[in-house]
């Protein structure tokens, strides 16, 4: 699946359906990491999307969340809110763990989508880009991460296709998102969208809802405004305080995976 999946367009005689409640489920991108506010905290694409559709926002996102967390910890609150629309963004944290399980991801996402459909919600799922074009790695590690993202996308495709009527779930394909690979779309860590990137996500999702027959009275502007300016000092502080410790943690977790990949590469040659 390499294109955005849309619900069938509604007849021109029907008024667009309003979105009164929007639910956002997922990881740190849903939290808004990469789009800092001047007074502290994060804004992020769910807030920008909320403003465009004019809805109340229920954001259950948690930093570090994996797909199983979305199903087991976040989904109950979303279902209870009975949102007209929902966004699901998770899976990248799974690719960075030694117990990466594409089949489990597919089962968990399928359960999330079925539950959202069951309360009349129209979910949009984010399908991932080739992150190795953004996050630079040595060749063999780049190949390993690319393979995992491909497996993640296959799991997402399977979950979407296995939940019933075509078009019941929207898919925002980040690989095809205009501007998604631009450097300005990414924060200093190259793992999270910048303010510009969050705006691209919000605009792409809003377009999917509009095409599916929902009212989107507002506009997501791509010009940055209202966020905190990220300076060279902020970037340096991130490397010391966040970046290096993160690499150490992931190195411990992925060490066996990296070693296996190196050995497999030697055997192939």
PDB file of C-alpha atoms in Angstrom:
ATOM      1  CA  UNK A   1       0.000   0.000   0.000  1.00  0.00           C
ATOM      2  CA  UNK A   2       1.681   3.182  -1.161  1.00  0.00           C
ATOM      3  CA  UNK A   3      -1.184   5.633  -1.479  1.00  0.00           C
ATOM      4  CA  UNK A   4      -3.485   7.391   0.898  1.00  0.00           C
ATOM      5  CA  UNK A   5      -6.655   5.422   1.563  1.00  0.00           C
ATOM      6  CA  UNK A   6      -9.826   7.453   1.645  1.00  0.00           C
ATOM      7  CA  UNK A   7     -13.394   6.729   2.612  1.00  0.00           C
ATOM      8  CA  UNK A   8     -15.833   6.958  -0.310  1.00  0.00           C
ATOM      9  CA  UNK A   9     -16.792  10.542  -1.056  1.00  0.00           C
ATOM     10  CA  UNK A  10     -20.208  11.551   0.177  1.00  0.00           C
ATOM     11  CA  UNK A  11     -22.908  12.767  -2.134  1.00  0.00           C
ATOM     12  CA  UNK A  12     -22.863  16.490  -2.824  1.00  0.00           C
ATOM     13  CA  UNK A  13     -26.415  16.696  -1.469  1.00  0.00           C
ATOM     14  CA  UNK A  14     -25.277  15.759   2.037  1.00  0.00           C
ATOM     15  CA  UNK A  15     -23.756  18.272   4.406  1.00  0.00           C
ATOM     16  CA  UNK A  16     -20.278  17.375   5.704  1.00  0.00           C
ATOM     17  CA  UNK A  17     -20.397  15.508   8.989  1.00  0.00           C
ATOM     18  CA  UNK A  18     -19.083  17.564  11.936  1.00  0.00           C
ATOM     19  CA  UNK A  19     -16.347  16.205  14.184  1.00  0.00           C
ATOM     20  CA  UNK A  20     -17.278  16.978  17.774  1.00  0.00           C
ATOM     21  CA  UNK A  21     -14.670  14.764  19.433  1.00  0.00           C
ATOM     22  CA  UNK A  22     -11.272  13.852  18.037  1.00  0.00           C
ATOM     23  CA  UNK A  23      -9.185  11.127  19.701  1.00  0.00           C
ATOM     24  CA  UNK A  24      -5.418  10.849  19.251  1.00  0.00           C
ATOM     25  CA  UNK A  25      -3.706   7.594  20.223  1.00  0.00           C
ATOM     26  CA  UNK A  26      -0.037   6.757  20.030  1.00  0.00           C
ATOM     27  CA  UNK A  27       3.500   7.656  20.977  1.00  0.00           C
ATOM     28  CA  UNK A  28       5.615  10.769  21.480  1.00  0.00           C
ATOM     29  CA  UNK A  29       4.668  12.185  18.073  1.00  0.00           C
ATOM     30  CA  UNK A  30       1.051  12.229  19.271  1.00  0.00           C
ATOM     31  CA  UNK A  31       2.226  13.890  22.505  1.00  0.00           C
ATOM     32  CA  UNK A  32       3.680  16.632  20.303  1.00  0.00           C
ATOM     33  CA  UNK A  33       7.386  16.117  20.919  1.00  0.00           C
ATOM     34  CA  UNK A  34       9.357  18.266  18.484  1.00  0.00           C
ATOM     35  CA  UNK A  35       6.840  21.127  18.534  1.00  0.00           C
ATOM     36  CA  UNK A  36       7.666  22.950  21.798  1.00  0.00           C
ATOM     37  CA  UNK A  37       5.571  25.767  23.231  1.00  0.00           C
ATOM     38  CA  UNK A  38       7.142  28.986  24.564  1.00  0.00           C
ATOM     39  CA  UNK A  39       5.869  28.368  28.086  1.00  0.00           C
ATOM     40  CA  UNK A  40       6.915  24.720  28.157  1.00  0.00           C
ATOM     41  CA  UNK A  41       5.258  21.513  27.038  1.00  0.00           C
ATOM     42  CA  UNK A  42       4.332  20.417  23.548  1.00  0.00           C
ATOM     43  CA  UNK A  43       1.676  21.303  20.986  1.00  0.00           C
ATOM     44  CA  UNK A  44       1.899  18.800  18.114  1.00  0.00           C
ATOM     45  CA  UNK A  45      -0.215  17.796  15.169  1.00  0.00           C
ATOM     46  CA  UNK A  46      -3.276  16.558  17.142  1.00  0.00           C
ATOM     47  CA  UNK A  47      -3.736  20.065  18.576  1.00  0.00           C
ATOM     48  CA  UNK A  48      -3.292  21.682  15.165  1.00  0.00           C
ATOM     49  CA  UNK A  49      -5.766  19.193  13.703  1.00  0.00           C
ATOM     50  CA  UNK A  50      -8.234  19.846  16.524  1.00  0.00           C
ATOM     51  CA  UNK A  51      -8.175  23.550  15.732  1.00  0.00           C
ATOM     52  CA  UNK A  52      -8.835  22.875  12.046  1.00  0.00           C
ATOM     53  CA  UNK A  53     -11.814  20.577  12.593  1.00  0.00           C
ATOM     54  CA  UNK A  54     -13.223  22.530  15.557  1.00  0.00           C
ATOM     55  CA  UNK A  55     -13.476  19.536  17.889  1.00  0.00           C
ATOM     56  CA  UNK A  56     -12.735  18.633  21.479  1.00  0.00           C
ATOM     57  CA  UNK A  57      -9.475  16.684  21.661  1.00  0.00           C
ATOM     58  CA  UNK A  58      -8.846  13.562  23.717  1.00  0.00           C
ATOM     59  CA  UNK A  59      -5.099  12.927  23.499  1.00  0.00           C
ATOM     60  CA  UNK A  60      -4.095   9.619  25.100  1.00  0.00           C
ATOM     61  CA  UNK A  61      -0.592   9.605  23.597  1.00  0.00           C
ATOM     62  CA  UNK A  62       2.370   8.654  25.773  1.00  0.00           C
ATOM     63  CA  UNK A  63       6.088   9.005  25.127  1.00  0.00           C
ATOM     64  CA  UNK A  64       7.614   5.608  24.408  1.00  0.00           C
ATOM     65  CA  UNK A  65       4.267   3.939  23.704  1.00  0.00           C
ATOM     66  CA  UNK A  66       4.232   0.839  21.549  1.00  0.00           C
ATOM     67  CA  UNK A  67       1.310  -0.599  19.607  1.00  0.00           C
ATOM     68  CA  UNK A  68       0.373  -2.922  22.469  1.00  0.00           C
ATOM     69  CA  UNK A  69       0.214   0.105  24.785  1.00  0.00           C
ATOM     70  CA  UNK A  70      -2.209   1.792  22.404  1.00  0.00           C
ATOM     71  CA  UNK A  71      -4.473  -1.250  22.517  1.00  0.00           C
ATOM     72  CA  UNK A  72      -4.264  -2.021  26.224  1.00  0.00           C
ATOM     73  CA  UNK A  73      -3.761   1.366  27.876  1.00  0.00           C
ATOM     74  CA  UNK A  74      -5.096   4.061  25.539  1.00  0.00           C
ATOM     75  CA  UNK A  75      -7.950   2.473  23.611  1.00  0.00           C
ATOM     76  CA  UNK A  76     -10.442   2.151  26.528  1.00  0.00           C
ATOM     77  CA  UNK A  77     -10.539   5.915  27.113  1.00  0.00           C
ATOM     78  CA  UNK A  78     -10.870   6.607  23.390  1.00  0.00           C
ATOM     79  CA  UNK A  79     -13.740   4.157  22.984  1.00  0.00           C
ATOM     80  CA  UNK A  80     -15.524   5.624  26.005  1.00  0.00           C
ATOM     81  CA  UNK A  81     -15.383   9.076  24.388  1.00  0.00           C
ATOM     82  CA  UNK A  82     -17.078   7.750  21.197  1.00  0.00           C
ATOM     83  CA  UNK A  83     -15.160  10.122  18.906  1.00  0.00           C
ATOM     84  CA  UNK A  84     -16.353  10.782  15.383  1.00  0.00           C
ATOM     85  CA  UNK A  85     -12.701  10.737  14.275  1.00  0.00           C
ATOM     86  CA  UNK A  86      -9.468   9.272  15.614  1.00  0.00           C
ATOM     87  CA  UNK A  87      -5.772   9.266  14.709  1.00  0.00           C
ATOM     88  CA  UNK A  88      -3.446   6.349  15.472  1.00  0.00           C
ATOM     89  CA  UNK A  89       0.326   6.871  15.314  1.00  0.00           C
ATOM     90  CA  UNK A  90       2.441   4.086  16.795  1.00  0.00           C
ATOM     91  CA  UNK A  91       4.887   1.362  15.846  1.00  0.00           C
ATOM     92  CA  UNK A  92       8.225   3.145  15.451  1.00  0.00           C
ATOM     93  CA  UNK A  93       9.128   2.445  19.074  1.00  0.00           C
ATOM     94  CA  UNK A  94       8.513  -1.237  18.344  1.00  0.00           C
ATOM     95  CA  UNK A  95      11.056  -1.190  15.505  1.00  0.00           C
ATOM     96  CA  UNK A  96      13.758  -0.004  17.915  1.00  0.00           C
ATOM     97  CA  UNK A  97      13.329  -2.910  20.351  1.00  0.00           C
ATOM     98  CA  UNK A  98      14.920  -6.332  20.340  1.00  0.00           C
ATOM     99  CA  UNK A  99      11.503  -8.036  20.722  1.00  0.00           C
ATOM    100  CA  UNK A 100      10.078  -6.467  17.548  1.00  0.00           C
ATOM    101  CA  UNK A 101       6.983  -8.501  16.582  1.00  0.00           C
ATOM    102  CA  UNK A 102       5.218  -7.470  13.338  1.00  0.00           C
ATOM    103  CA  UNK A 103       2.498 -10.106  13.750  1.00  0.00           C
ATOM    104  CA  UNK A 104       1.691  -8.834  17.230  1.00  0.00           C
ATOM    105  CA  UNK A 105       1.624  -5.256  15.956  1.00  0.00           C
ATOM    106  CA  UNK A 106      -0.875  -6.249  13.270  1.00  0.00           C
ATOM    107  CA  UNK A 107      -3.122  -7.987  15.808  1.00  0.00           C
ATOM    108  CA  UNK A 108      -3.031  -5.050  18.197  1.00  0.00           C
ATOM    109  CA  UNK A 109      -3.728  -2.446  15.515  1.00  0.00           C
ATOM    110  CA  UNK A 110      -6.554  -4.528  14.035  1.00  0.00           C
ATOM    111  CA  UNK A 111      -8.156  -4.717  17.478  1.00  0.00           C
ATOM    112  CA  UNK A 112      -7.812  -0.941  17.885  1.00  0.00           C
ATOM    113  CA  UNK A 113      -9.422  -0.264  14.515  1.00  0.00           C
ATOM    114  CA  UNK A 114     -12.288  -2.695  15.110  1.00  0.00           C
ATOM    115  CA  UNK A 115     -13.044  -1.095  18.457  1.00  0.00           C
ATOM    116  CA  UNK A 116     -13.026   2.414  16.977  1.00  0.00           C
ATOM    117  CA  UNK A 117     -15.259   1.331  14.094  1.00  0.00           C
ATOM    118  CA  UNK A 118     -17.573  -0.239  16.663  1.00  0.00           C
ATOM    119  CA  UNK A 119     -18.337   3.132  18.246  1.00  0.00           C
ATOM    120  CA  UNK A 120     -18.831   4.865  14.897  1.00  0.00           C
ATOM    121  CA  UNK A 121     -15.396   6.442  14.649  1.00  0.00           C
ATOM    122  CA  UNK A 122     -13.447   7.024  11.439  1.00  0.00           C
ATOM    123  CA  UNK A 123      -9.765   6.354  12.251  1.00  0.00           C
ATOM    124  CA  UNK A 124      -6.744   7.559  10.324  1.00  0.00           C
ATOM    125  CA  UNK A 125      -3.552   5.519  10.683  1.00  0.00           C
ATOM    126  CA  UNK A 126      -0.068   6.813   9.927  1.00  0.00           C
ATOM    127  CA  UNK A 127       1.988   4.610   7.610  1.00  0.00           C
ATOM    128  CA  UNK A 128       5.719   5.203   7.845  1.00  0.00           C
ATOM    129  CA  UNK A 129       8.396   6.697   5.629  1.00  0.00           C
ATOM    130  CA  UNK A 130      11.938   5.395   5.065  1.00  0.00           C
ATOM    131  CA  UNK A 131      13.383   6.818   8.255  1.00  0.00           C
ATOM    132  CA  UNK A 132      16.946   6.041   7.167  1.00  0.00           C
ATOM    133  CA  UNK A 133      16.658   9.012   4.794  1.00  0.00           C
ATOM    134  CA  UNK A 134      16.210  11.216   7.863  1.00  0.00           C
ATOM    135  CA  UNK A 135      18.131   9.452  10.633  1.00  0.00           C
ATOM    136  CA  UNK A 136      21.625   8.738   9.304  1.00  0.00           C
ATOM    137  CA  UNK A 137      23.162   5.403  10.286  1.00  0.00           C
ATOM    138  CA  UNK A 138      26.039   3.160   9.160  1.00  0.00           C
ATOM    139  CA  UNK A 139      25.161   1.079   6.101  1.00  0.00           C
ATOM    140  CA  UNK A 140      24.329  -2.207   7.833  1.00  0.00           C
ATOM    141  CA  UNK A 141      22.271  -0.575  10.556  1.00  0.00           C
ATOM    142  CA  UNK A 142      20.494   1.471   7.905  1.00  0.00           C
ATOM    143  CA  UNK A 143      19.548  -1.704   6.059  1.00  0.00           C
ATOM    144  CA  UNK A 144      18.301  -3.306   9.278  1.00  0.00           C
ATOM    145  CA  UNK A 145      16.126  -0.323  10.213  1.00  0.00           C
ATOM    146  CA  UNK A 146      14.750  -0.064   6.672  1.00  0.00           C
ATOM    147  CA  UNK A 147      13.763  -3.732   6.794  1.00  0.00           C
ATOM    148  CA  UNK A 148      11.996  -3.224  10.118  1.00  0.00           C
ATOM    149  CA  UNK A 149      10.058  -0.209   8.883  1.00  0.00           C
ATOM    150  CA  UNK A 150       9.003  -2.226   5.827  1.00  0.00           C
ATOM    151  CA  UNK A 151       7.789  -5.019   8.122  1.00  0.00           C
ATOM    152  CA  UNK A 152       5.958  -2.460  10.271  1.00  0.00           C
ATOM    153  CA  UNK A 153       4.190  -1.045   7.216  1.00  0.00           C
ATOM    154  CA  UNK A 154       3.220  -4.533   6.090  1.00  0.00           C
ATOM    155  CA  UNK A 155       1.660  -5.099   9.516  1.00  0.00           C
ATOM    156  CA  UNK A 156      -0.201  -1.783   9.295  1.00  0.00           C
ATOM    157  CA  UNK A 157      -1.462  -2.645   5.813  1.00  0.00           C
ATOM    158  CA  UNK A 158      -2.672  -6.036   7.006  1.00  0.00           C
ATOM    159  CA  UNK A 159      -4.531  -4.531   9.953  1.00  0.00           C
ATOM    160  CA  UNK A 160      -6.226  -1.896   7.783  1.00  0.00           C
ATOM    161  CA  UNK A 161      -7.203  -4.357   5.072  1.00  0.00           C
ATOM    162  CA  UNK A 162      -8.487  -6.892   7.555  1.00  0.00           C
ATOM    163  CA  UNK A 163     -10.992  -4.662   9.327  1.00  0.00           C
ATOM    164  CA  UNK A 164     -13.826  -4.752   6.819  1.00  0.00           C
ATOM    165  CA  UNK A 165     -15.191  -2.233   4.350  1.00  0.00           C
ATOM    166  CA  UNK A 166     -12.614  -0.507   2.127  1.00  0.00           C
ATOM    167  CA  UNK A 167     -12.284   3.143   3.071  1.00  0.00           C
ATOM    168  CA  UNK A 168     -13.437   2.637   6.644  1.00  0.00           C
ATOM    169  CA  UNK A 169      -9.936   3.603   7.762  1.00  0.00           C
ATOM    170  CA  UNK A 170      -7.862   6.430   6.319  1.00  0.00           C
ATOM    171  CA  UNK A 171      -4.132   5.939   5.818  1.00  0.00           C
ATOM    172  CA  UNK A 172      -1.698   8.838   5.761  1.00  0.00           C
ATOM    173  CA  UNK A 173       1.358   7.495   3.940  1.00  0.00           C
ATOM    174  CA  UNK A 174       4.289   9.527   5.264  1.00  0.00           C
ATOM    175  CA  UNK A 175       6.553   8.312   2.456  1.00  0.00           C
ATOM    176  CA  UNK A 176       4.323  10.175   0.013  1.00  0.00           C
ATOM    177  CA  UNK A 177       3.609  13.190   2.209  1.00  0.00           C
ATOM    178  CA  UNK A 178       4.789  16.325   0.341  1.00  0.00           C
ATOM    179  CA  UNK A 179       7.697  17.888   2.214  1.00  0.00           C
ATOM    180  CA  UNK A 180       8.053  14.945   4.573  1.00  0.00           C
ATOM    181  CA  UNK A 181      11.717  14.345   3.768  1.00  0.00           C
ATOM    182  CA  UNK A 182      12.763  17.979   3.962  1.00  0.00           C
ATOM    183  CA  UNK A 183      15.251  18.748   6.722  1.00  0.00           C
ATOM    184  CA  UNK A 184      12.985  21.476   8.098  1.00  0.00           C
ATOM    185  CA  UNK A 185      10.295  18.863   8.763  1.00  0.00           C
ATOM    186  CA  UNK A 186      12.418  17.204  11.471  1.00  0.00           C
ATOM    187  CA  UNK A 187      13.495  18.214  14.940  1.00  0.00           C
ATOM    188  CA  UNK A 188      17.070  18.125  16.202  1.00  0.00           C
ATOM    189  CA  UNK A 189      16.846  14.438  17.150  1.00  0.00           C
ATOM    190  CA  UNK A 190      15.734  13.440  13.612  1.00  0.00           C
ATOM    191  CA  UNK A 191      13.261  11.074  15.268  1.00  0.00           C
ATOM    192  CA  UNK A 192      10.371  13.482  15.827  1.00  0.00           C
ATOM    193  CA  UNK A 193       8.750  16.011  13.517  1.00  0.00           C
ATOM    194  CA  UNK A 194       9.615  19.661  13.968  1.00  0.00           C
ATOM    195  CA  UNK A 195       6.854  22.265  14.167  1.00  0.00           C
ATOM    196  CA  UNK A 196       6.904  22.262  10.359  1.00  0.00           C
ATOM    197  CA  UNK A 197       6.618  18.482  10.335  1.00  0.00           C
ATOM    198  CA  UNK A 198       3.713  18.470  12.779  1.00  0.00           C
ATOM    199  CA  UNK A 199       1.953  20.988  10.548  1.00  0.00           C
ATOM    200  CA  UNK A 200       2.459  18.706   7.554  1.00  0.00           C
ATOM    201  CA  UNK A 201       0.949  15.791   9.507  1.00  0.00           C
ATOM    202  CA  UNK A 202      -2.018  17.869  10.634  1.00  0.00           C
ATOM    203  CA  UNK A 203      -2.703  19.166   7.133  1.00  0.00           C
ATOM    204  CA  UNK A 204      -2.439  15.707   5.561  1.00  0.00           C
ATOM    205  CA  UNK A 205      -4.815  14.218   8.125  1.00  0.00           C
ATOM    206  CA  UNK A 206      -7.282  17.097   7.739  1.00  0.00           C
ATOM    207  CA  UNK A 207      -7.343  16.495   3.983  1.00  0.00           C
ATOM    208  CA  UNK A 208      -8.178  12.829   4.558  1.00  0.00           C
ATOM    209  CA  UNK A 209     -11.085  13.745   6.826  1.00  0.00           C
ATOM    210  CA  UNK A 210     -12.389  16.286   4.344  1.00  0.00           C
ATOM    211  CA  UNK A 211     -12.238  13.717   1.537  1.00  0.00           C
ATOM    212  CA  UNK A 212     -14.102  11.236   3.763  1.00  0.00           C
ATOM    213  CA  UNK A 213     -17.029  13.643   4.095  1.00  0.00           C
ATOM    214  CA  UNK A 214     -16.208  15.374   7.377  1.00  0.00           C
ATOM    215  CA  UNK A 215     -16.404  19.090   7.995  1.00  0.00           C
ATOM    216  CA  UNK A 216     -13.003  20.776   8.273  1.00  0.00           C
ATOM    217  CA  UNK A 217     -13.906  24.445   8.703  1.00  0.00           C
ATOM    218  CA  UNK A 218     -10.405  25.606   9.596  1.00  0.00           C
ATOM    219  CA  UNK A 219      -7.066  25.483   7.801  1.00  0.00           C
ATOM    220  CA  UNK A 220      -3.730  24.085   8.905  1.00  0.00           C
ATOM    221  CA  UNK A 221      -1.224  26.693   7.824  1.00  0.00           C
ATOM    222  CA  UNK A 222       2.304  25.545   7.043  1.00  0.00           C
ATOM    223  CA  UNK A 223       3.914  28.772   8.207  1.00  0.00           C
ATOM    224  CA  UNK A 224       5.367  28.247  11.685  1.00  0.00           C
ATOM    225  CA  UNK A 225       3.709  30.355  14.373  1.00  0.00           C
ATOM    226  CA  UNK A 226       3.012  30.118  18.071  1.00  0.00           C
ATOM    227  CA  UNK A 227       5.769  27.642  18.863  1.00  0.00           C
ATOM    228  CA  UNK A 228       9.125  28.087  20.562  1.00  0.00           C
ATOM    229  CA  UNK A 229      12.118  28.894  18.384  1.00  0.00           C
ATOM    230  CA  UNK A 230      14.704  26.113  18.517  1.00  0.00           C
ATOM    231  CA  UNK A 231      18.233  27.553  18.674  1.00  0.00           C
ATOM    232  CA  UNK A 232      21.741  26.080  18.403  1.00  0.00           C
ATOM    233  CA  UNK A 233      21.884  26.138  22.213  1.00  0.00           C
ATOM    234  CA  UNK A 234      18.764  23.982  22.388  1.00  0.00           C
ATOM    235  CA  UNK A 235      20.285  21.537  19.909  1.00  0.00           C
ATOM    236  CA  UNK A 236      23.526  21.257  21.863  1.00  0.00           C
ATOM    237  CA  UNK A 237      21.669  20.732  25.125  1.00  0.00           C
ATOM    238  CA  UNK A 238      19.579  17.976  23.549  1.00  0.00           C
ATOM    239  CA  UNK A 239      22.674  16.058  22.445  1.00  0.00           C
ATOM    240  CA  UNK A 240      24.125  16.137  25.975  1.00  0.00           C
ATOM    241  CA  UNK A 241      20.957  15.653  28.037  1.00  0.00           C
ATOM    242  CA  UNK A 242      18.796  13.478  25.787  1.00  0.00           C
ATOM    243  CA  UNK A 243      20.620  12.212  22.722  1.00  0.00           C
ATOM    244  CA  UNK A 244      23.611  10.417  24.222  1.00  0.00           C
ATOM    245  CA  UNK A 245      21.637   8.657  27.003  1.00  0.00           C
ATOM    246  CA  UNK A 246      19.049   7.558  24.430  1.00  0.00           C
ATOM    247  CA  UNK A 247      21.722   6.029  22.210  1.00  0.00           C
ATOM    248  CA  UNK A 248      23.180   4.175  25.193  1.00  0.00           C
ATOM    249  CA  UNK A 249      19.763   2.739  26.150  1.00  0.00           C
ATOM    250  CA  UNK A 250      18.950   1.675  22.612  1.00  0.00           C
ATOM    251  CA  UNK A 251      22.432   0.238  22.179  1.00  0.00           C
ATOM    252  CA  UNK A 252      21.904  -2.068  25.158  1.00  0.00           C
ATOM    253  CA  UNK A 253      18.508  -3.180  23.860  1.00  0.00           C
ATOM    254  CA  UNK A 254      19.492  -3.613  20.218  1.00  0.00           C
ATOM    255  CA  UNK A 255      22.998  -4.953  20.755  1.00  0.00           C
ATOM    256  CA  UNK A 256      22.053  -8.599  20.034  1.00  0.00           C
ATOM    257  CA  UNK A 257      20.029  -7.518  16.973  1.00  0.00           C
ATOM    258  CA  UNK A 258      22.923  -5.456  15.609  1.00  0.00           C
ATOM    259  CA  UNK A 259      25.365  -8.324  16.137  1.00  0.00           C
ATOM    260  CA  UNK A 260      23.047 -10.775  14.375  1.00  0.00           C
ATOM    261  CA  UNK A 261      22.698  -8.376  11.457  1.00  0.00           C
ATOM    262  CA  UNK A 262      26.464  -8.058  11.115  1.00  0.00           C
ATOM    263  CA  UNK A 263      26.908 -11.834  11.165  1.00  0.00           C
ATOM    264  CA  UNK A 264      24.144 -12.322   8.597  1.00  0.00           C
ATOM    265  CA  UNK A 265      25.822  -9.749   6.372  1.00  0.00           C
ATOM    266  CA  UNK A 266      29.140 -11.568   6.589  1.00  0.00           C
ATOM    267  CA  UNK A 267      27.469 -14.874   5.701  1.00  0.00           C
ATOM    268  CA  UNK A 268      25.724 -13.301   2.684  1.00  0.00           C
ATOM    269  CA  UNK A 269      29.041 -12.054   1.320  1.00  0.00           C
TER     270      UNK A 269
END
